[in-house]
XYZ file of N, CA and C in Angstrom:
867
model
N 100.097 113.730 100.286
C 99.875 112.274 100.287
C 100.647 111.650 99.123
N 101.453 110.597 99.392
C 102.233 109.994 98.306
C 101.353 109.535 97.155
N 101.860 109.728 95.943
C 101.068 109.405 94.756
C 100.714 107.931 94.695
N 101.556 107.050 95.268
C 101.297 105.620 95.118
C 100.310 105.082 96.140
N 99.614 105.949 96.861
C 98.555 105.477 97.758
C 97.298 105.066 96.985
N 97.183 105.469 95.737
C 96.021 105.126 94.921
C 96.467 104.655 93.549
N 95.618 103.824 92.932
C 95.773 103.448 91.537
C 94.500 103.883 90.796
N 94.657 104.189 89.541
C 93.505 104.503 88.700
C 93.064 103.239 87.982
N 91.790 102.897 88.112
C 91.234 101.756 87.403
C 90.907 102.147 85.964
N 90.818 101.179 85.070
C 90.536 101.504 83.663
C 89.212 102.214 83.434
N 88.261 102.088 84.379
C 86.973 102.761 84.207
C 86.964 104.160 84.806
N 88.144 104.644 85.222
C 88.262 105.998 85.732
C 88.139 106.130 87.237
N 87.741 105.084 87.921
C 87.642 105.147 89.376
C 89.013 104.938 90.017
N 89.127 105.337 91.284
C 90.386 105.172 92.004
C 90.234 104.097 93.064
N 91.307 103.372 93.295
C 91.326 102.316 94.296
C 92.543 102.512 95.191
N 92.373 102.460 96.516
C 93.547 102.545 97.392
C 94.504 101.388 97.100
N 95.784 101.692 97.017
C 96.762 100.676 96.625
C 97.096 99.715 97.754
N 96.723 100.031 98.978
C 96.884 99.122 100.111
C 95.514 98.751 100.640
N 95.244 97.464 100.743
C 93.991 96.995 101.314
C 94.246 95.923 102.352
N 93.273 95.689 103.195
C 93.344 94.605 104.176
C 92.737 93.354 103.573
N 93.533 92.300 103.419
C 93.012 91.004 103.015
C 92.361 90.311 104.195
N 91.288 89.547 103.949
C 90.543 88.967 105.069
C 90.296 87.469 104.920
N 91.018 86.814 104.011
C 90.851 85.370 103.843
C 91.203 84.644 105.135
N 90.375 83.672 105.507
C 90.571 82.817 106.681
C 90.462 83.574 108.003
N 89.900 84.774 107.990
C 89.609 85.455 109.259
C 88.145 85.176 109.592
N 87.876 84.488 110.692
C 86.492 84.102 110.996
C 85.607 85.310 111.249
N 84.313 85.114 110.985
C 83.331 86.146 111.289
C 83.251 86.332 112.801
N 82.679 87.457 113.226
C 82.594 87.748 114.649
C 83.759 88.614 115.090
N 84.178 88.504 116.349
C 85.230 89.382 116.874
C 86.539 89.369 116.082
N 87.031 88.214 115.579
C 88.317 88.278 114.854
C 88.290 89.227 113.659
N 87.268 89.117 112.801
C 87.240 89.999 111.624
C 86.870 91.419 112.027
N 85.945 91.581 112.979
C 85.553 92.929 113.386
C 86.742 93.680 113.971
N 87.546 92.997 114.782
C 88.717 93.653 115.371
C 89.740 94.020 114.316
N 90.026 93.085 113.397
C 91.030 93.359 112.367
C 90.620 94.559 111.520
N 89.362 94.601 111.096
C 88.896 95.712 110.267
C 88.864 97.008 111.071
N 88.433 96.932 112.317
C 88.389 98.132 113.162
C 89.784 98.724 113.325
N 90.774 97.852 113.621
C 92.149 98.340 113.776
C 92.660 98.931 112.473
N 92.394 98.232 111.370
C 92.896 98.705 110.075
C 92.324 100.082 109.743
N 91.029 100.271 109.921
C 90.417 101.552 109.604
C 90.944 102.660 110.507
N 91.180 102.340 111.770
C 91.715 103.345 112.693
C 93.138 103.732 112.317
N 93.920 102.768 111.846
C 95.300 103.020 111.425
C 95.348 103.865 110.164
N 94.340 103.719 109.306
C 94.301 104.512 108.084
C 94.021 103.739 106.818
N 93.838 102.426 106.908
C 93.436 101.657 105.733
C 92.084 102.176 105.253
N 91.924 102.218 103.932
C 90.645 102.623 103.355
C 90.205 101.662 102.258
N 90.622 100.415 102.386
C 90.308 99.396 101.378
C 90.229 98.057 102.105
N 89.084 97.410 102.037
C 88.862 96.107 102.666
C 88.445 95.124 101.572
N 89.135 93.976 101.524
C 88.866 92.958 100.505
C 88.315 91.704 101.168
N 87.146 91.254 100.711
C 86.553 90.039 101.245
C 85.996 89.205 100.096
N 85.213 88.169 100.425
C 84.604 87.291 99.427
C 83.432 86.580 100.071
N 82.475 86.220 99.251
C 81.337 85.472 99.769
C 81.785 84.169 100.417
N 82.797 83.528 99.824
C 83.268 82.251 100.355
C 84.000 82.395 101.687
N 84.435 83.602 102.044
C 85.146 83.781 103.322
C 84.199 83.699 104.510
N 82.919 84.034 104.297
C 81.945 83.957 105.383
C 82.085 85.030 106.438
N 82.727 86.155 106.113
C 82.945 87.178 107.136
C 82.428 88.564 106.732
N 81.552 88.622 105.725
C 81.050 89.922 105.275
C 80.262 90.636 106.371
N 79.504 89.908 107.181
C 78.697 90.557 108.221
C 79.586 91.259 109.243
N 80.671 90.603 109.656
C 81.585 91.218 110.616
C 82.278 92.444 110.053
N 82.595 92.396 108.767
C 83.207 93.558 108.119
C 82.227 94.724 108.105
N 80.980 94.448 107.770
C 79.973 95.500 107.775
C 79.785 96.106 109.150
N 79.823 95.268 110.177
C 79.666 95.766 111.548
C 80.805 96.722 111.901
N 82.037 96.318 111.578
C 83.183 97.166 111.886
C 83.138 98.469 111.089
N 82.688 98.390 109.841
C 82.590 99.594 109.025
C 81.597 100.581 109.639
N 80.444 100.091 110.068
C 79.453 100.977 110.688
C 79.987 101.569 111.983
N 80.657 100.749 112.797
C 81.155 101.225 114.084
C 82.305 102.212 113.934
N 82.973 102.202 112.782
C 84.088 103.124 112.576
C 83.630 104.570 112.482
N 82.379 104.784 112.054
C 81.879 106.138 111.881
C 82.378 106.823 110.627
N 83.156 106.122 109.804
C 83.683 106.722 108.579
C 82.579 106.846 107.538
N 82.585 107.921 106.755
C 81.626 108.010 105.655
C 81.822 106.850 104.692
N 80.728 106.351 104.165
C 80.803 105.185 103.273
C 81.725 105.438 102.090
N 81.722 106.651 101.550
C 82.508 106.897 100.344
C 84.007 107.011 100.615
N 84.408 106.886 101.871
C 85.839 106.930 102.196
C 86.472 105.547 102.278
N 85.666 104.496 102.220
C 86.191 103.140 102.353
C 85.815 102.328 101.119
N 86.808 101.740 100.480
C 86.625 100.942 99.263
C 86.378 99.496 99.679
N 85.246 98.946 99.288
C 84.850 97.593 99.682
C 84.789 96.697 98.447
N 85.540 95.588 98.499
C 85.526 94.564 97.445
C 84.980 93.267 98.011
N 84.106 92.617 97.268
C 83.794 91.221 97.558
C 83.845 90.438 96.258
N 83.803 89.106 96.405
C 83.968 88.229 95.248
C 82.814 87.240 95.181
N 82.319 87.045 93.962
C 81.275 86.053 93.711
C 81.834 84.653 93.927
N 81.113 83.845 94.675
C 81.434 82.421 94.773
C 80.908 81.746 93.508
N 81.791 81.278 92.613
C 81.326 80.753 91.319
C 80.527 79.464 91.403
N 80.437 78.859 92.579
C 79.553 77.708 92.731
C 78.093 78.152 92.669
N 77.864 79.447 92.853
C 76.520 80.002 92.853
C 76.187 80.549 91.471
N 74.920 80.519 91.117
C 74.545 80.711 89.715
C 74.369 82.169 89.310
N 73.844 83.010 90.198
C 73.367 84.326 89.777
C 74.176 85.443 90.435
N 75.081 86.096 89.720
C 75.874 87.179 90.314
C 75.036 88.325 90.866
N 73.903 88.611 90.237
C 73.060 89.707 90.713
C 72.477 89.370 92.086
N 71.862 88.202 92.203
C 71.265 87.802 93.482
C 72.319 87.703 94.575
N 73.494 87.186 94.231
C 74.543 87.044 95.249
C 75.126 88.393 95.653
N 75.193 89.335 94.724
C 75.621 90.688 95.094
C 74.631 91.312 96.069
N 73.354 91.111 95.824
C 72.340 91.646 96.738
C 72.491 91.036 98.129
N 72.790 89.739 98.192
C 72.984 89.094 99.498
C 74.246 89.630 100.182
N 75.301 89.837 99.418
C 76.524 90.403 100.000
C 76.263 91.801 100.551
N 75.533 92.619 99.800
C 75.226 93.969 100.271
C 74.429 93.931 101.563
N 73.486 92.993 101.659
C 72.698 92.869 102.890
C 73.595 92.478 104.065
N 74.519 91.533 103.837
C 75.420 91.120 104.924
C 76.357 92.261 105.319
N 76.854 92.992 104.331
C 77.770 94.099 104.613
C 77.046 95.325 105.164
N 75.755 95.425 104.916
C 75.001 96.574 105.389
C 75.294 97.839 104.604
N 75.586 97.685 103.324
C 75.857 98.834 102.466
C 74.967 98.762 101.239
N 74.905 99.860 100.485
C 74.010 99.912 99.330
C 74.703 99.598 98.020
N 76.018 99.705 97.978
C 76.734 99.476 96.728
C 78.161 99.020 97.019
N 78.612 98.018 96.272
C 80.007 97.598 96.329
C 80.856 98.565 95.506
N 82.110 98.661 95.875
C 83.044 99.396 95.026
C 83.605 98.502 93.926
N 83.814 97.230 94.249
C 84.387 96.285 93.282
C 83.836 94.898 93.563
N 83.418 94.219 92.507
C 82.832 92.877 92.589
C 83.603 92.011 91.606
N 84.196 90.923 92.109
C 85.051 90.063 91.308
C 84.474 88.659 91.197
N 84.709 88.000 90.066
C 84.498 86.552 89.971
C 85.691 85.904 90.662
N 85.434 85.098 91.685
C 86.506 84.624 92.558
C 87.522 83.723 91.836
N 87.025 82.854 90.959
C 87.901 81.989 90.161
C 87.062 81.440 89.009
N 87.694 81.000 87.928
C 86.942 80.671 86.704
C 86.339 79.270 86.702
N 85.673 78.895 87.761
C 84.986 77.606 87.791
C 83.840 77.602 86.776
N 83.773 76.562 85.980
C 82.736 76.464 84.963
C 83.051 77.216 83.691
N 84.260 77.770 83.612
C 84.660 78.527 82.425
C 84.747 80.009 82.715
N 85.673 80.703 82.076
C 85.923 82.103 82.420
C 84.790 83.058 82.098
N 83.917 82.704 81.143
C 82.842 83.633 80.767
C 81.498 83.265 81.382
N 81.454 82.181 82.133
C 80.168 81.657 82.608
C 79.340 82.712 83.355
N 79.962 83.512 84.210
C 79.224 84.451 85.050
C 79.295 85.891 84.548
N 79.960 86.120 83.416
C 80.283 87.513 83.105
C 79.058 88.351 82.757
N 78.089 87.787 82.037
C 76.892 88.571 81.747
C 76.178 88.975 83.041
N 76.163 88.088 84.014
C 75.562 88.424 85.307
C 76.353 89.497 86.043
N 77.659 89.480 85.919
C 78.483 90.529 86.524
C 78.178 91.879 85.876
N 78.024 91.875 84.551
C 77.684 93.120 83.853
C 76.311 93.637 84.304
N 75.362 92.728 84.521
C 74.044 93.150 85.005
C 74.144 93.737 86.408
N 74.984 93.144 87.255
C 75.152 93.669 88.611
C 75.656 95.106 88.579
N 76.565 95.399 87.662
C 77.035 96.768 87.540
C 75.946 97.667 86.954
N 75.269 97.201 85.929
C 74.227 98.006 85.293
C 73.101 98.341 86.269
N 72.816 97.434 87.199
C 71.753 97.664 88.180
C 72.228 98.477 89.380
N 73.493 98.903 89.386
C 73.994 99.768 90.444
C 74.401 99.056 91.709
N 74.535 97.735 91.647
C 74.937 96.984 92.835
C 76.434 97.122 93.108
N 77.197 97.457 92.091
C 78.639 97.629 92.232
C 79.113 98.706 91.262
N 80.137 99.422 91.669
C 80.681 100.455 90.785
C 81.549 99.843 89.688
N 82.347 98.829 90.041
C 83.287 98.231 89.081
C 83.218 96.716 89.199
N 83.624 96.023 88.131
C 83.641 94.566 88.124
C 84.985 94.061 87.603
N 85.344 92.867 88.050
C 86.609 92.282 87.624
C 86.655 90.801 87.919
N 87.854 90.253 87.928
C 88.053 88.811 88.068
C 89.190 88.552 89.062
N 89.326 87.291 89.426
C 90.387 86.865 90.337
C 90.828 85.458 89.939
N 92.116 85.211 90.043
C 92.694 83.904 89.704
C 92.490 83.543 88.230
N 92.470 84.540 87.366
C 92.310 84.302 85.925
C 93.673 84.309 85.248
N 94.013 83.209 84.582
C 95.233 83.110 83.793
C 95.081 83.941 82.523
N 96.166 84.035 81.751
C 96.123 84.794 80.497
C 95.023 84.269 79.592
N 94.911 82.956 79.438
C 93.887 82.390 78.550
C 92.482 82.719 79.051
N 92.276 82.691 80.373
C 90.968 83.044 80.936
C 90.648 84.511 80.668
N 91.635 85.362 80.902
C 91.436 86.791 80.718
C 91.125 87.112 79.257
N 91.852 86.486 78.350
C 91.603 86.723 76.929
C 90.177 86.316 76.544
N 89.697 85.216 77.123
C 88.338 84.769 76.812
C 87.302 85.786 77.285
N 87.490 86.311 78.477
C 86.545 87.297 78.999
C 86.597 88.580 78.182
N 87.789 89.040 77.847
C 87.918 90.277 77.085
C 87.255 90.154 75.713
N 87.348 88.981 75.102
C 86.717 88.770 73.802
C 85.194 88.704 73.907
N 84.700 88.313 75.064
C 83.272 88.078 75.287
C 82.556 89.306 75.839
N 83.281 90.139 76.581
C 82.670 91.155 77.431
C 82.123 92.334 76.649
N 81.011 92.853 77.129
C 80.551 94.184 76.753
C 81.221 95.221 77.650
N 81.315 94.890 78.945
C 82.049 95.700 79.915
C 83.270 94.878 80.335
N 84.477 95.285 80.012
C 85.651 94.476 80.346
C 85.980 94.545 81.830
N 86.618 93.525 82.362
C 87.049 93.562 83.756
C 88.107 94.636 83.967
N 88.026 95.309 85.110
C 89.015 96.348 85.409
C 90.146 95.843 86.296
N 89.949 94.667 86.908
C 90.912 94.122 87.873
C 91.065 92.631 87.646
N 92.279 92.133 87.872
C 92.531 90.698 88.039
C 93.311 90.548 89.345
N 92.723 89.869 90.310
C 93.368 89.671 91.610
C 94.040 88.304 91.625
N 95.359 88.294 91.902
C 96.188 87.109 91.696
C 97.191 86.971 92.841
N 97.613 85.747 93.118
C 98.665 85.514 94.103
C 100.003 85.972 93.523
N 100.596 87.006 94.132
C 101.808 87.613 93.585
C 102.773 88.008 94.695
N 104.033 87.853 94.410
C 105.132 88.297 95.269
C 106.397 88.170 94.428
N 107.557 88.578 94.915
C 108.774 88.319 94.138
C 108.978 86.843 93.830
N 108.449 85.973 94.663
C 108.617 84.537 94.478
C 107.593 83.955 93.497
N 106.506 84.700 93.269
C 105.485 84.325 92.279
C 105.239 85.549 91.398
N 106.207 85.861 90.567
C 106.172 87.120 89.823
C 105.235 87.051 88.620
N 105.081 85.895 87.972
C 104.082 85.679 86.910
C 104.199 86.738 85.800
N 105.393 86.833 85.228
C 105.692 87.910 84.299
C 104.784 87.973 83.093
N 104.469 86.829 82.479
C 103.620 86.865 81.288
C 102.186 87.252 81.620
N 101.715 86.854 82.787
C 100.376 87.270 83.203
C 100.343 88.773 83.453
N 101.346 89.301 84.131
C 101.392 90.737 84.384
C 101.474 91.513 83.080
N 102.266 91.016 82.143
C 102.397 91.701 80.853
C 101.072 91.711 80.100
N 100.339 90.591 80.144
C 99.051 90.514 79.450
C 98.036 91.465 80.083
N 98.038 91.556 81.404
C 97.127 92.486 82.078
C 97.475 93.925 81.711
N 98.767 94.242 81.700
C 99.180 95.598 81.338
C 98.760 95.933 79.915
N 98.940 94.990 79.002
C 98.573 95.232 77.608
C 97.073 95.453 77.457
N 96.292 94.734 78.266
C 94.829 94.861 78.193
C 94.299 96.020 79.028
N 95.178 96.677 79.791
C 94.738 97.773 80.645
C 93.999 97.317 81.874
N 94.299 96.111 82.372
C 93.646 95.554 83.548
C 94.552 95.767 84.766
N 94.031 96.398 85.794
C 94.783 96.601 87.029
C 94.952 95.269 87.742
N 96.139 95.035 88.309
C 96.425 93.780 88.990
C 96.506 94.011 90.497
N 95.799 93.163 91.241
C 95.875 93.153 92.704
C 96.644 91.913 93.146
N 97.485 92.072 94.170
C 98.291 90.973 94.693
C 97.717 90.488 96.015
N 97.217 89.242 96.011
C 96.855 88.642 97.295
C 97.980 87.721 97.759
N 97.997 87.413 99.041
C 99.109 86.674 99.676
C 100.455 87.283 99.306
N 100.591 88.618 99.368
C 101.861 89.241 98.988
C 102.981 88.948 99.970
N 102.622 88.482 101.162
C 103.630 88.137 102.174
C 103.938 86.651 102.172
N 103.529 85.959 101.107
C 103.805 84.533 100.893
C 103.257 83.664 102.020
N 102.255 84.189 102.732
C 101.677 83.487 103.897
C 102.767 83.146 104.906
N 103.804 83.961 104.932
C 104.906 83.802 105.880
C 105.977 82.831 105.464
N 105.770 82.122 104.343
C 106.672 81.029 103.980
C 108.060 81.514 103.583
N 108.177 82.734 103.054
C 109.466 83.201 102.528
C 110.031 84.394 103.297
N 109.470 84.725 104.440
C 109.923 85.915 105.144
C 111.349 85.801 105.664
N 111.870 84.574 105.764
C 113.261 84.402 106.218
C 114.215 84.150 105.051
N 113.770 84.394 103.811
C 114.663 84.235 102.668
C 115.880 85.148 102.839
N 117.105 84.639 102.658
C 118.300 85.454 102.931
C 118.433 86.673 102.028
N 118.064 86.570 100.763
C 118.137 87.734 99.885
C 117.162 88.806 100.338
N 115.956 88.410 100.641
C 114.956 89.346 101.136
C 115.423 89.990 102.435
N 116.007 89.193 103.327
C 116.487 89.719 104.609
C 117.593 90.754 104.413
N 118.501 90.505 103.458
C 119.581 91.459 103.203
C 119.040 92.776 102.658
N 118.095 92.686 101.742
C 117.505 93.902 101.203
C 116.797 94.681 102.312
N 116.020 93.989 103.126
C 115.290 94.658 104.204
C 116.239 95.338 105.182
N 117.324 94.658 105.533
C 118.289 95.235 106.475
C 118.894 96.517 105.925
N 119.101 96.579 104.614
C 119.684 97.766 104.004
C 118.805 98.996 104.110
N 117.512 98.806 104.302
C 116.586 99.931 104.430
C 116.105 100.117 105.874
N 116.544 99.254 106.761
C 116.047 99.301 108.126
C 114.572 98.977 108.216
N 114.133 98.066 107.335
C 112.728 97.685 107.262
C 112.581 96.193 107.503
N 111.334 95.754 107.709
C 111.088 94.328 107.876
C 110.956 93.676 106.504
N 111.194 92.368 106.414
C 110.955 91.679 105.141
C 109.533 91.879 104.619
N 108.555 91.898 105.517
C 107.166 92.097 105.071
C 107.004 93.457 104.403
N 107.571 94.481 104.985
C 107.455 95.815 104.392
C 108.127 95.878 103.021
N 109.246 95.188 102.868
C 109.932 95.179 101.571
C 109.093 94.445 100.533
N 108.464 93.332 100.898
C 107.603 92.625 99.952
C 106.451 93.510 99.490
N 105.864 94.250 100.405
C 104.747 95.114 100.042
C 105.209 96.297 99.200
N 106.384 96.832 99.541
C 106.915 97.947 98.749
C 107.256 97.485 97.333
N 107.794 96.266 97.211
C 108.061 95.690 95.884
C 106.785 95.692 95.047
N 105.676 95.308 95.649
C 104.410 95.260 94.916
C 103.981 96.654 94.471
N 104.083 97.627 95.363
C 103.695 98.985 94.995
C 104.523 99.494 93.822
N 105.825 99.202 93.833
C 106.686 99.718 92.774
C 106.530 98.954 91.463
N 105.777 97.855 91.510
C 105.375 97.182 90.274
C 103.941 97.555 89.894
N 103.441 98.644 90.474
C 102.111 99.190 90.148
C 100.980 98.239 90.491
N 101.168 97.437 91.535
C 100.135 96.512 91.982
C 99.352 97.123 93.133
N 98.095 96.737 93.254
C 97.339 96.938 94.482
C 97.673 95.752 95.383
N 97.951 96.008 96.647
C 98.496 94.962 97.509
C 97.562 94.732 98.695
N 97.332 93.442 99.041
C 96.304 93.056 100.011
C 96.875 92.160 101.108
N 97.727 92.681 101.994
C 98.230 91.851 103.090
C 97.122 91.551 104.096
N 97.191 90.363 104.673
C 96.205 89.939 105.658
C 96.880 89.735 107.013
N 96.235 90.211 108.069
C 96.709 89.927 109.417
C 95.552 90.134 110.383
N 95.618 89.452 111.517
C 94.661 89.675 112.595
C 95.346 90.306 113.801
N 96.615 90.698 113.646
C 97.384 91.283 114.739
C 97.533 92.779 114.528
N 97.166 93.566 115.527
C 97.186 95.022 115.370
C 98.573 95.537 114.999
N 99.630 95.008 115.637
C 100.972 95.523 115.356
C 101.391 95.213 113.920
N 100.994 94.064 113.403
C 101.359 93.733 112.022
C 100.518 94.503 111.016
N 99.263 94.745 111.343
C 98.433 95.581 110.475
C 99.064 96.967 110.360
N 99.554 97.488 111.480
C 100.250 98.776 111.463
C 101.544 98.685 110.661
N 102.361 97.674 110.932
C 103.626 97.503 110.207
C 103.391 97.446 108.697
N 102.360 96.728 108.289
C 102.083 96.567 106.857
C 101.643 97.867 106.194
N 101.205 98.829 106.983
C 100.776 100.107 106.426
C 101.932 101.088 106.255
N 103.075 100.789 106.837
C 104.192 101.742 106.852
C 105.130 101.476 105.668
N 104.587 101.679 104.472
C 105.314 101.334 103.243
C 105.333 102.472 102.231
N 104.869 103.639 102.649
C 104.766 104.757 101.709
C 105.860 105.806 101.917
N 106.777 105.568 102.828
C 107.801 106.564 103.137
C 109.207 106.099 102.774
N 109.314 105.079 101.919
C 110.620 104.671 101.408
C 110.419 104.043 100.036
N 111.488 103.942 99.284
C 111.448 103.327 97.955
C 112.620 102.378 97.800
N 112.402 101.296 97.077
C 113.467 100.355 96.739
C 114.209 100.856 95.511
N 115.527 100.704 95.522
C 116.326 101.102 94.366
C 116.076 100.146 93.206
N 116.406 100.604 92.008
C 116.261 99.732 90.839
C 117.086 98.454 90.971
N 118.346 98.517 91.459
C 119.099 97.266 91.638
C 118.441 96.310 92.635
N 117.858 96.854 93.709
C 117.204 95.978 94.684
C 115.904 95.404 94.128
N 115.176 96.182 93.346
C 113.987 95.637 92.688
C 114.366 94.480 91.772
N 115.447 94.663 91.016
C 115.893 93.600 90.107
C 116.334 92.370 90.888
N 116.983 92.596 92.017
C 117.417 91.472 92.855
C 116.212 90.683 93.351
N 115.186 91.396 93.788
C 113.969 90.722 94.256
C 113.238 90.037 93.103
N 113.202 90.675 91.940
C 112.578 90.048 90.774
C 113.231 88.698 90.468
N 114.525 88.597 90.739
C 115.250 87.361 90.466
C 114.875 86.202 91.359
N 114.040 86.453 92.387
C 113.594 85.383 93.277
C 112.434 84.575 92.687
N 111.917 85.009 91.543
C 110.749 84.353 90.941
C 110.986 82.863 90.717
N 110.001 82.058 91.102
C 110.072 80.605 90.932
C 109.040 80.094 89.930
N 108.362 81.001 89.248
C 107.302 80.575 88.332
C 107.748 80.546 86.879
N 108.964 81.003 86.602
C 109.412 81.063 85.219
C 108.639 82.079 84.395
N 108.099 83.100 85.068
C 107.324 84.106 84.345
C 106.036 83.569 83.776
N 105.393 82.680 84.478
C 104.228 81.936 83.988
C 103.060 82.836 83.573
N 102.262 82.383 82.603
C 101.000 83.065 82.294
C 99.855 82.604 83.199
N 100.126 81.621 84.066
C 99.089 81.092 84.952
C 98.907 82.000 86.168
N 97.705 81.977 86.731
C 97.407 82.806 87.890
C 97.701 82.095 89.199
N 97.700 80.781 89.170
C 97.897 80.007 90.389
C 98.333 78.608 89.990
N 99.165 77.985 90.821
C 99.708 76.673 90.465
C 98.702 75.546 90.709
N 97.950 75.637 91.795
C 96.976 74.589 92.093
C 95.570 75.140 91.918
N 94.946 74.810 90.798
C 93.593 75.299 90.522
C 92.600 74.421 91.278
N 92.366 74.797 92.534
C 91.615 73.942 93.443
C 90.177 73.725 92.993
N 89.666 74.564 92.098
C 88.279 74.429 91.652
C 88.112 73.377 90.560
N 89.229 72.818 90.051
C 89.156 71.753 89.061
C 89.302 70.396 89.747
N 88.879 69.339 89.073
C 88.994 68.006 89.652
C 90.454 67.648 89.899
N 91.338 67.924 88.944
C 92.754 67.594 89.121
C 93.348 68.397 90.265
N 92.934 69.660 90.401
C 93.438 70.477 91.501
C 92.995 69.949 92.846
N 91.739 69.500 92.941
C 91.263 68.932 94.205
C 92.016 67.664 94.544
N 92.295 66.838 93.537
C 93.047 65.604 93.785
C 94.462 65.912 94.261
N 95.101 66.929 93.652
C 96.441 67.314 94.107
C 96.398 67.818 95.539
N 95.340 68.549 95.875
C 95.205 69.041 97.241
C 95.042 67.908 98.237
N 94.247 66.907 97.876
C 94.076 65.740 98.751
C 95.403 65.003 98.927
N 96.138 64.828 97.830
C 97.431 64.131 97.903
C 98.415 64.899 98.772
N 98.426 66.237 98.636
C 99.340 67.045 99.450
C 98.995 66.926 100.926
N 97.690 67.013 101.271
C 97.304 66.908 102.677
C 97.644 65.536 103.234
N 97.503 64.502 102.423
C 97.834 63.158 102.878
C 99.336 63.053 103.161
N 100.165 63.606 102.249
C 101.616 63.563 102.475
C 101.993 64.300 103.747
N 101.360 65.446 103.972
C 101.675 66.218 105.172
C 101.268 65.467 106.437
N 100.143 64.763 106.373
C 99.690 63.995 107.536
C 100.647 62.852 107.828
N 101.129 62.179 106.779
C 102.060 61.082 106.979
C 103.403 61.575 107.519
N 103.833 62.756 107.080
C 105.072 63.330 107.597
C 104.959 63.684 109.075
N 103.742 64.167 109.418
C 103.540 64.600 110.800
C 103.380 63.468 111.768
């Protein structure tokens, strides 16, 4: 088995480096089918969140797969609008139909980066989750948690791709020993026709999506592509039998549009200014349409 199929977390646990992202996949048949196909193909890592509303369907597919619980890594994320990480972890476990999470993340730093951390530590201490971490935390957020924590976060899950490389954030996570997970690694389809990406993919006889995912693996990231299509779920898994050359990695790194930012995301939708920007963007799109 290729060595890059797993990453070691700072607390000594292992995490599969490829996971199925499930954002915007509705509960019921859509999520159950996607998870069922992924597990049959060989995925052993499913990433969800309380805010996604699809934990019950994921649990159903996990039970129907017949796989032993310890063979599948399950992550969910605390909705920071809710007050008690312990109580919400218990509710997530009930929806998923499992006894313990593998990883529990603060979804985004609403109310401040340390607001929920003591509750996250209690959730781990009470055995509700094996590991705890954060998501959408910028360098300043991460530094605040690390200074505050008794148990430091082992993961920061962030929107990452060659187009959102976030060099200073990645460097800060590496220095702190925090494993980085990449969500939306396929740019939600927006950059799959980029000419540089297409040229690199053609040179390996691979799809642009596979090259984006391979780029993430070779930057030591855990990668979380999302799809509801069986053929694409399969395609996204076929990334362990080739490697990108150093010149091609550098070429892809040059696609970064963030200036190596320390920020985790450009539009912090959980803030008032972020919500206003989101409203303005939707209004512009409606007027264009």
